[in-house]
Tab-separated table of C-alpha atoms in Angstrom:
chain	number	residue	atom	x	y	z
E	1	MET	CA	-73.290	-63.463	-60.339
E	2	LYS	CA	-72.306	-63.371	-63.754
E	3	THR	CA	-69.263	-65.811	-63.374
E	4	ILE	CA	-71.998	-68.505	-62.805
E	5	LEU	CA	-75.244	-67.333	-64.736
E	6	ASN	CA	-72.992	-66.517	-67.856
E	7	ASN	CA	-70.977	-69.210	-67.536
E	8	PRO	CA	-69.864	-71.356	-71.050
E	9	TYR	CA	-70.969	-74.512	-69.598
E	10	ARG	CA	-74.090	-73.522	-68.451
E	11	ILE	CA	-75.121	-71.336	-72.141
E	12	VAL	CA	-74.336	-74.993	-73.979
E	13	GLY	CA	-75.927	-77.318	-71.120
E	14	LEU	CA	-73.882	-79.208	-69.957
E	15	LEU	CA	-71.532	-80.127	-66.628
E	16	VAL	CA	-68.004	-79.667	-66.221
E	17	GLY	CA	-65.862	-82.704	-67.048
E	18	ALA	CA	-68.248	-83.055	-70.523
E	19	THR	CA	-66.164	-84.861	-73.209
E	20	THR	CA	-65.313	-83.206	-76.460
E	21	LYS	CA	-67.516	-85.731	-78.396
E	22	GLU	CA	-70.284	-84.666	-76.031
E	23	GLN	CA	-69.763	-81.349	-76.316
E	24	SER	CA	-69.965	-81.427	-79.926
E	25	LYS	CA	-73.025	-83.577	-79.936
E	26	GLN	CA	-75.155	-80.986	-77.462
E	27	ILE	CA	-73.936	-78.025	-79.596
E	28	SER	CA	-75.477	-79.153	-83.081
E	29	ARG	CA	-78.799	-79.524	-80.646
E	30	LEU	CA	-78.837	-76.467	-79.593
E	31	LYS	CA	-78.497	-74.450	-83.050
E	32	LYS	CA	-81.187	-77.044	-84.107
E	33	TYR	CA	-83.629	-75.709	-81.104
E	34	ILE	CA	-82.452	-72.135	-81.535
E	35	GLU	CA	-83.179	-72.581	-85.547
E	36	ALA	CA	-86.395	-73.766	-84.650
E	37	GLU	CA	-86.766	-71.015	-81.585
E	38	GLN	CA	-87.083	-73.229	-78.910
E	39	ASP	CA	-85.172	-74.045	-75.430
E	40	PRO	CA	-84.335	-77.401	-74.566
E	41	GLN	CA	-85.445	-78.465	-70.743
E	42	ASP	CA	-83.632	-81.139	-70.079
E	43	ASP	CA	-79.861	-80.356	-70.359
E	44	PHE	CA	-77.702	-79.003	-67.271
E	45	SER	CA	-78.838	-74.887	-67.751
E	46	PHE	CA	-80.715	-75.198	-64.635
E	47	PRO	CA	-83.385	-72.021	-65.498
E	48	ALA	CA	-84.161	-72.148	-61.267
E	49	LEU	CA	-80.778	-70.457	-60.741
E	50	GLY	CA	-81.498	-67.353	-63.074
E	51	GLU	CA	-83.342	-66.913	-66.316
E	52	PHE	CA	-80.956	-66.525	-69.478
E	53	HIS	CA	-81.808	-65.975	-73.348
E	54	ARG	CA	-79.485	-68.436	-75.532
E	55	THR	CA	-78.589	-67.415	-79.612
E	56	LEU	CA	-76.313	-68.740	-82.137
E	57	GLU	CA	-73.960	-66.479	-80.980
E	58	SER	CA	-74.111	-66.816	-77.532
E	59	VAL	CA	-73.425	-70.705	-77.573
E	60	GLU	CA	-70.469	-70.178	-80.191
E	61	GLU	CA	-69.213	-68.059	-78.333
E	62	ALA	CA	-69.694	-70.198	-75.046
E	63	ALA	CA	-68.627	-73.046	-77.526
E	64	SER	CA	-65.072	-71.364	-77.712
E	65	LYS	CA	-64.083	-71.028	-74.282
E	66	LEU	CA	-64.255	-74.570	-73.886
E	67	ASN	CA	-61.651	-75.675	-76.350
E	68	LEU	CA	-58.162	-74.364	-74.241
E	69	ASP	CA	-57.343	-75.723	-71.229
E	70	ASN	CA	-57.083	-72.613	-69.706
E	71	ASP	CA	-60.356	-71.707	-70.291
E	72	LYS	CA	-61.695	-74.634	-69.603
E	73	ILE	CA	-60.557	-74.701	-65.994
E	74	ASN	CA	-61.256	-70.771	-65.832
E	75	ALA	CA	-65.284	-71.862	-66.559
E	76	ALA	CA	-65.082	-75.177	-64.190
E	77	LEU	CA	-64.377	-73.441	-61.134
E	78	PHE	CA	-67.845	-71.949	-61.572
E	79	TRP	CA	-70.009	-74.383	-62.494
E	80	PHE	CA	-71.641	-77.696	-61.966
E	81	TRP	CA	-68.816	-81.307	-61.584
E	82	ASN	CA	-70.275	-84.258	-61.483
E	83	GLY	CA	-67.671	-85.845	-59.928
E	84	ASN	CA	-69.708	-88.402	-57.628
E	85	PRO	CA	-72.926	-89.884	-59.632
E	86	ILE	CA	-74.154	-91.524	-56.491
E	87	THR	CA	-75.152	-88.254	-54.687
E	88	ASP	CA	-74.395	-85.269	-57.299
E	89	GLU	CA	-76.649	-86.882	-60.107
E	90	ALA	CA	-79.624	-86.969	-57.112
E	91	ALA	CA	-78.609	-82.827	-56.776
E	92	PHE	CA	-79.015	-82.340	-60.612
E	93	GLU	CA	-82.188	-83.811	-61.312
E	94	ALA	CA	-83.418	-81.287	-58.332
E	95	LEU	CA	-82.089	-78.207	-59.659
E	96	LYS	CA	-83.924	-79.194	-63.307
E	97	SER	CA	-86.435	-79.634	-61.292
E	98	GLY	CA	-85.921	-76.087	-60.115
E	99	ASP	CA	-85.745	-77.016	-56.060
E	100	ILE	CA	-82.880	-75.389	-55.235
E	101	GLU	CA	-82.875	-76.367	-51.457
E	102	THR	CA	-83.316	-80.159	-52.046
E	103	ALA	CA	-79.652	-80.162	-54.160
E	104	TYR	CA	-78.391	-77.505	-51.593
E	105	GLU	CA	-79.506	-80.138	-48.656
E	106	ILE	CA	-77.643	-83.264	-50.518
E	107	TRP	CA	-74.446	-81.499	-50.747
E	108	ASP	CA	-74.395	-79.925	-47.189
E	109	LYS	CA	-75.057	-83.207	-45.372
E	110	LEU	CA	-71.961	-84.720	-47.493
E	111	ILE	CA	-69.733	-81.991	-46.020
E	112	THR	CA	-70.613	-80.571	-42.678
E	113	LYS	CA	-71.869	-82.395	-39.120
E	114	THR	CA	-73.470	-81.071	-36.362
E	115	ASP	CA	-72.468	-81.911	-32.819
E	116	GLU	CA	-74.811	-82.500	-29.658
E	117	GLU	CA	-74.494	-78.687	-29.065
E	118	GLY	CA	-75.915	-77.606	-32.345
E	119	LYS	CA	-72.305	-76.305	-33.434
E	120	ARG	CA	-71.770	-76.769	-37.560
E	121	PHE	CA	-67.994	-78.397	-38.372
E	122	TRP	CA	-66.663	-79.388	-41.890
E	123	LYS	CA	-66.186	-82.626	-42.575
E	124	PRO	CA	-62.670	-83.839	-44.184
E	125	VAL	CA	-62.703	-83.768	-47.726
E	126	SER	CA	-62.138	-87.157	-48.992
E	127	GLU	CA	-63.331	-89.960	-52.195
E	128	LYS	CA	-66.702	-89.384	-50.948
E	129	ASN	CA	-67.466	-85.794	-50.633
E	130	TYR	CA	-64.514	-83.981	-53.058
E	131	SER	CA	-67.295	-82.961	-55.563
E	132	ALA	CA	-69.847	-81.801	-53.252
E	133	PHE	CA	-67.688	-79.274	-51.608
E	134	HIS	CA	-66.740	-77.887	-55.158
E	135	ASN	CA	-70.965	-78.095	-56.028
E	136	TYR	CA	-72.203	-76.470	-52.876
E	137	SER	CA	-69.527	-73.329	-53.081
E	138	VAL	CA	-70.911	-72.909	-56.854
E	139	LEU	CA	-74.403	-72.992	-55.534
E	140	ASN	CA	-73.819	-71.001	-52.331
E	141	ILE	CA	-72.616	-68.239	-54.306
E	142	ILE	CA	-75.580	-68.061	-56.994
E	143	ARG	CA	-78.641	-69.215	-54.379
E	144	ALA	CA	-80.658	-65.977	-53.170
E	145	ASN	CA	-80.106	-67.160	-49.740
E	146	GLY	CA	-76.463	-68.568	-50.310
E	147	ASN	CA	-73.839	-67.789	-47.416
E	148	LEU	CA	-70.898	-66.490	-49.543
E	149	SER	CA	-68.486	-67.043	-46.636
E	150	ASN	CA	-69.687	-70.891	-46.777
E	151	ALA	CA	-69.254	-71.111	-50.136
E	152	ILE	CA	-65.460	-69.605	-49.762
E	153	VAL	CA	-64.465	-71.545	-47.160
E	154	ALA	CA	-66.083	-75.021	-49.049
E	155	SER	CA	-64.197	-74.105	-52.571
E	156	LEU	CA	-60.702	-73.165	-50.559
E	157	TYR	CA	-60.906	-76.924	-48.527
E	158	PHE	CA	-61.856	-78.761	-51.643
E	159	LEU	CA	-58.678	-76.636	-53.960
E	160	GLU	CA	-56.614	-76.966	-50.976
E	161	SER	CA	-56.577	-80.989	-50.684
E	162	ASP	CA	-54.941	-83.827	-53.053
E	163	LEU	CA	-57.933	-84.655	-54.911
E	164	VAL	CA	-58.765	-81.745	-56.417
E	165	GLN	CA	-55.952	-83.163	-59.226
E	166	LYS	CA	-59.625	-85.608	-60.018
E	167	PHE	CA	-61.131	-82.389	-60.751
E	168	VAL	CA	-58.547	-81.114	-63.076
E	169	SER	CA	-57.955	-84.204	-65.052
E	170	SER	CA	-61.689	-84.158	-65.568
E	171	VAL	CA	-61.473	-81.005	-67.301
E	172	THR	CA	-58.181	-80.972	-69.371
E	173	ASP	CA	-55.959	-82.822	-71.227
E	174	GLU	CA	-53.267	-84.743	-68.958
E	175	THR	CA	-50.569	-82.567	-70.138
E	176	HIS	CA	-52.021	-79.700	-68.762
E	177	LYS	CA	-50.185	-78.637	-65.717
E	178	THR	CA	-51.635	-76.655	-62.772
E	179	ASN	CA	-51.430	-76.525	-58.924
E	180	LYS	CA	-53.407	-75.645	-55.907
E	181	LYS	CA	-51.922	-72.263	-55.439
E	182	GLU	CA	-52.546	-71.260	-59.780
E	183	LEU	CA	-56.327	-72.457	-58.815
E	184	GLN	CA	-57.008	-70.851	-55.970
E	185	LEU	CA	-55.906	-67.607	-57.385
E	186	LEU	CA	-58.192	-68.164	-60.001
E	187	PHE	CA	-61.182	-68.802	-57.811
E	188	LEU	CA	-60.277	-66.025	-55.643
E	189	ASN	CA	-59.411	-63.247	-58.209
E	190	GLN	CA	-62.764	-64.040	-60.476
E	191	LEU	CA	-64.711	-64.226	-57.767
E	192	HIS	CA	-63.188	-60.897	-56.616
E	193	SER	CA	-63.679	-58.960	-59.972
E	194	ASP	CA	-67.185	-60.032	-60.341
E	195	ILE	CA	-68.025	-59.244	-56.368
E	196	GLU	CA	-66.540	-55.435	-57.583
E	197	ALA	CA	-68.161	-55.782	-60.710
E	198	ASN	CA	-71.493	-56.209	-59.055
E	199	LYS	CA	-71.779	-56.642	-55.335
E	200	LYS	CA	-69.100	-54.259	-53.876
E	201	SER	CA	-71.052	-54.781	-50.189
E	202	LEU	CA	-69.695	-57.800	-50.090
E	203	LEU	CA	-65.633	-57.017	-50.642
E	204	PRO	CA	-65.762	-56.790	-46.502
E	205	LYS	CA	-66.809	-60.305	-45.858
E	206	PHE	CA	-64.985	-61.143	-48.404
E	207	LEU	CA	-61.889	-60.309	-46.741
E	208	GLU	CA	-63.182	-61.110	-43.989
E	209	THR	CA	-63.416	-65.024	-44.664
E	210	LEU	CA	-60.012	-64.900	-46.352
E	211	ASN	CA	-58.068	-63.241	-42.769
E	212	LYS	CA	-59.982	-66.118	-40.971
E	213	GLN	CA	-58.905	-68.934	-43.139
E	214	GLU	CA	-55.084	-70.693	-44.367
E	215	PHE	CA	-54.408	-72.170	-47.550
E	216	ILE	CA	-51.338	-72.067	-49.822
E	217	ALA	CA	-52.379	-68.732	-51.913
E	218	LYS	CA	-53.768	-66.526	-49.170
E	219	GLN	CA	-50.407	-64.490	-49.065
E	220	ASP	CA	-49.908	-63.872	-52.893
E	221	PHE	CA	-53.311	-62.680	-53.307
E	222	MET	CA	-53.657	-60.439	-50.008
E	223	LYS	CA	-50.738	-58.713	-50.982
E	224	GLY	CA	-52.410	-57.064	-53.775
E	225	PHE	CA	-55.111	-55.579	-51.431
E	226	VAL	CA	-52.172	-54.225	-49.061
E	227	GLN	CA	-50.676	-52.578	-51.936
E	228	LYS	CA	-53.577	-51.453	-53.378
E	229	SER	CA	-54.733	-49.670	-50.092
E	230	ILE	CA	-51.828	-48.676	-48.738
E	231	GLU	CA	-51.358	-46.370	-52.490
E	232	GLN	CA	-54.890	-45.083	-52.194
E	233	ILE	CA	-54.176	-43.467	-48.508
E	234	GLU	CA	-50.665	-42.452	-49.506
E	235	HIS	CA	-52.419	-40.558	-52.338
E	236	LYS	CA	-55.230	-39.349	-50.010
E	237	ILE	CA	-52.423	-37.795	-47.558
E	238	GLU	CA	-50.488	-36.320	-50.371
E	239	THR	CA	-53.914	-34.400	-51.814
E	240	ALA	CA	-54.149	-33.367	-47.943
E	241	LYS	CA	-50.971	-31.947	-47.942
E	242	ASN	CA	-51.258	-29.535	-50.768
E	243	LYS	CA	-54.338	-28.695	-49.648
E	244	ARG	CA	-52.916	-27.570	-46.262
E	245	LYS	CA	-49.781	-25.578	-47.549
E	246	LYS	CA	-51.476	-24.050	-50.179
E	247	SER	CA	-54.470	-22.071	-47.644
E	248	LYS	CA	-53.234	-22.615	-43.785
E	249	ALA	CA	-57.000	-21.521	-43.071
E	250	THR	CA	-58.707	-24.306	-44.589
E	251	ALA	CA	-56.015	-27.125	-42.934
E	252	ALA	CA	-58.424	-28.086	-40.204
E	253	GLU	CA	-61.069	-28.674	-43.036
E	254	ALA	CA	-58.335	-30.821	-45.051
E	255	GLY	CA	-57.379	-32.862	-42.237
E	256	GLN	CA	-60.879	-33.705	-41.654
E	257	GLU	CA	-61.736	-34.906	-45.227
E	258	LEU	CA	-58.496	-37.292	-45.127
E	259	PHE	CA	-59.942	-38.625	-41.816
E	260	THR	CA	-63.364	-39.516	-43.500
E	261	ALA	CA	-61.697	-40.109	-47.264
E	262	THR	CA	-58.962	-42.894	-45.652
E	263	ALA	CA	-61.812	-44.578	-42.890
E	264	SER	CA	-62.510	-47.206	-45.424
E	265	ASP	CA	-59.157	-48.130	-46.793
E	266	LEU	CA	-57.658	-48.072	-43.334
E	267	ALA	CA	-60.383	-50.364	-42.037
E	268	GLN	CA	-59.428	-53.038	-45.065
E	269	LEU	CA	-55.766	-52.362	-44.448
E	270	LYS	CA	-56.386	-53.489	-40.637
E	271	SER	CA	-58.436	-56.353	-41.339
E	272	ILE	CA	-55.697	-57.878	-44.068
E	273	VAL	CA	-52.787	-57.284	-41.592
E	274	GLY	CA	-53.726	-56.854	-38.328
E	275	ALA	CA	-53.412	-53.440	-35.919
E	276	SER	CA	-49.353	-54.254	-35.219
E	277	ASP	CA	-48.429	-54.454	-38.887
E	278	LEU	CA	-45.681	-51.760	-39.320
E	279	LYS	CA	-47.482	-51.103	-42.537
E	280	TYR	CA	-50.734	-50.171	-40.746
E	281	THR	CA	-49.245	-48.060	-37.988
E	282	SER	CA	-46.882	-45.766	-39.855
């Protein structure tokens, strides 16, 4: 996912929550390395997640995206945060050494539990694991064998909790105001854009996962999909009507084309609103 691989925090090699002073020092350091045609191996860019090439231009562009609070929040939602040094730092060291699975296991143990029958459950979001929910989500989106559904659920659990304000305050100035709904919409809109641009095959799973969850921004986010599906179906119906009027001899063919062309849109609409919803039945 480019939202993670090309994240401004990754390009400058910093974790979410880095201070302005730390950012300035790191950027100066990076420029010296780049001018010497070298790349530091001890920052938080985690090459094991995917290769990338830093240039003076890319570093300066990334730095410019970490100046305003809104831009910082957008980037922070898709990068790692040291919210609990006791557990997070061990995971970061594993990522630095290329051991993605160890980092995953550290965060997974903090946020899930398994009962006697082997069923896995989410733990409540708490002071001890709230950053693990966030980091687990980011890693699960990008790791080769990651689970997108679990990544989405983990992030929404975190963004639905009151502890999310600790995340916001570590990223932005104290005067910056936002709320759970805005953060959830930022996360979901960015993730959806990335899926649409790079992995459209994941869209049905994305919607299916959201349908099963309850969160503050659900109605606001999903209504966009409902309207888009309806508009696409109605447009295809009008096209079929015009073809039928133009030539009665090919009316059956136009009907078959309409049936085929609207199948995926109808399936998506049904998955969002349900089979008994008036919008779907009509």
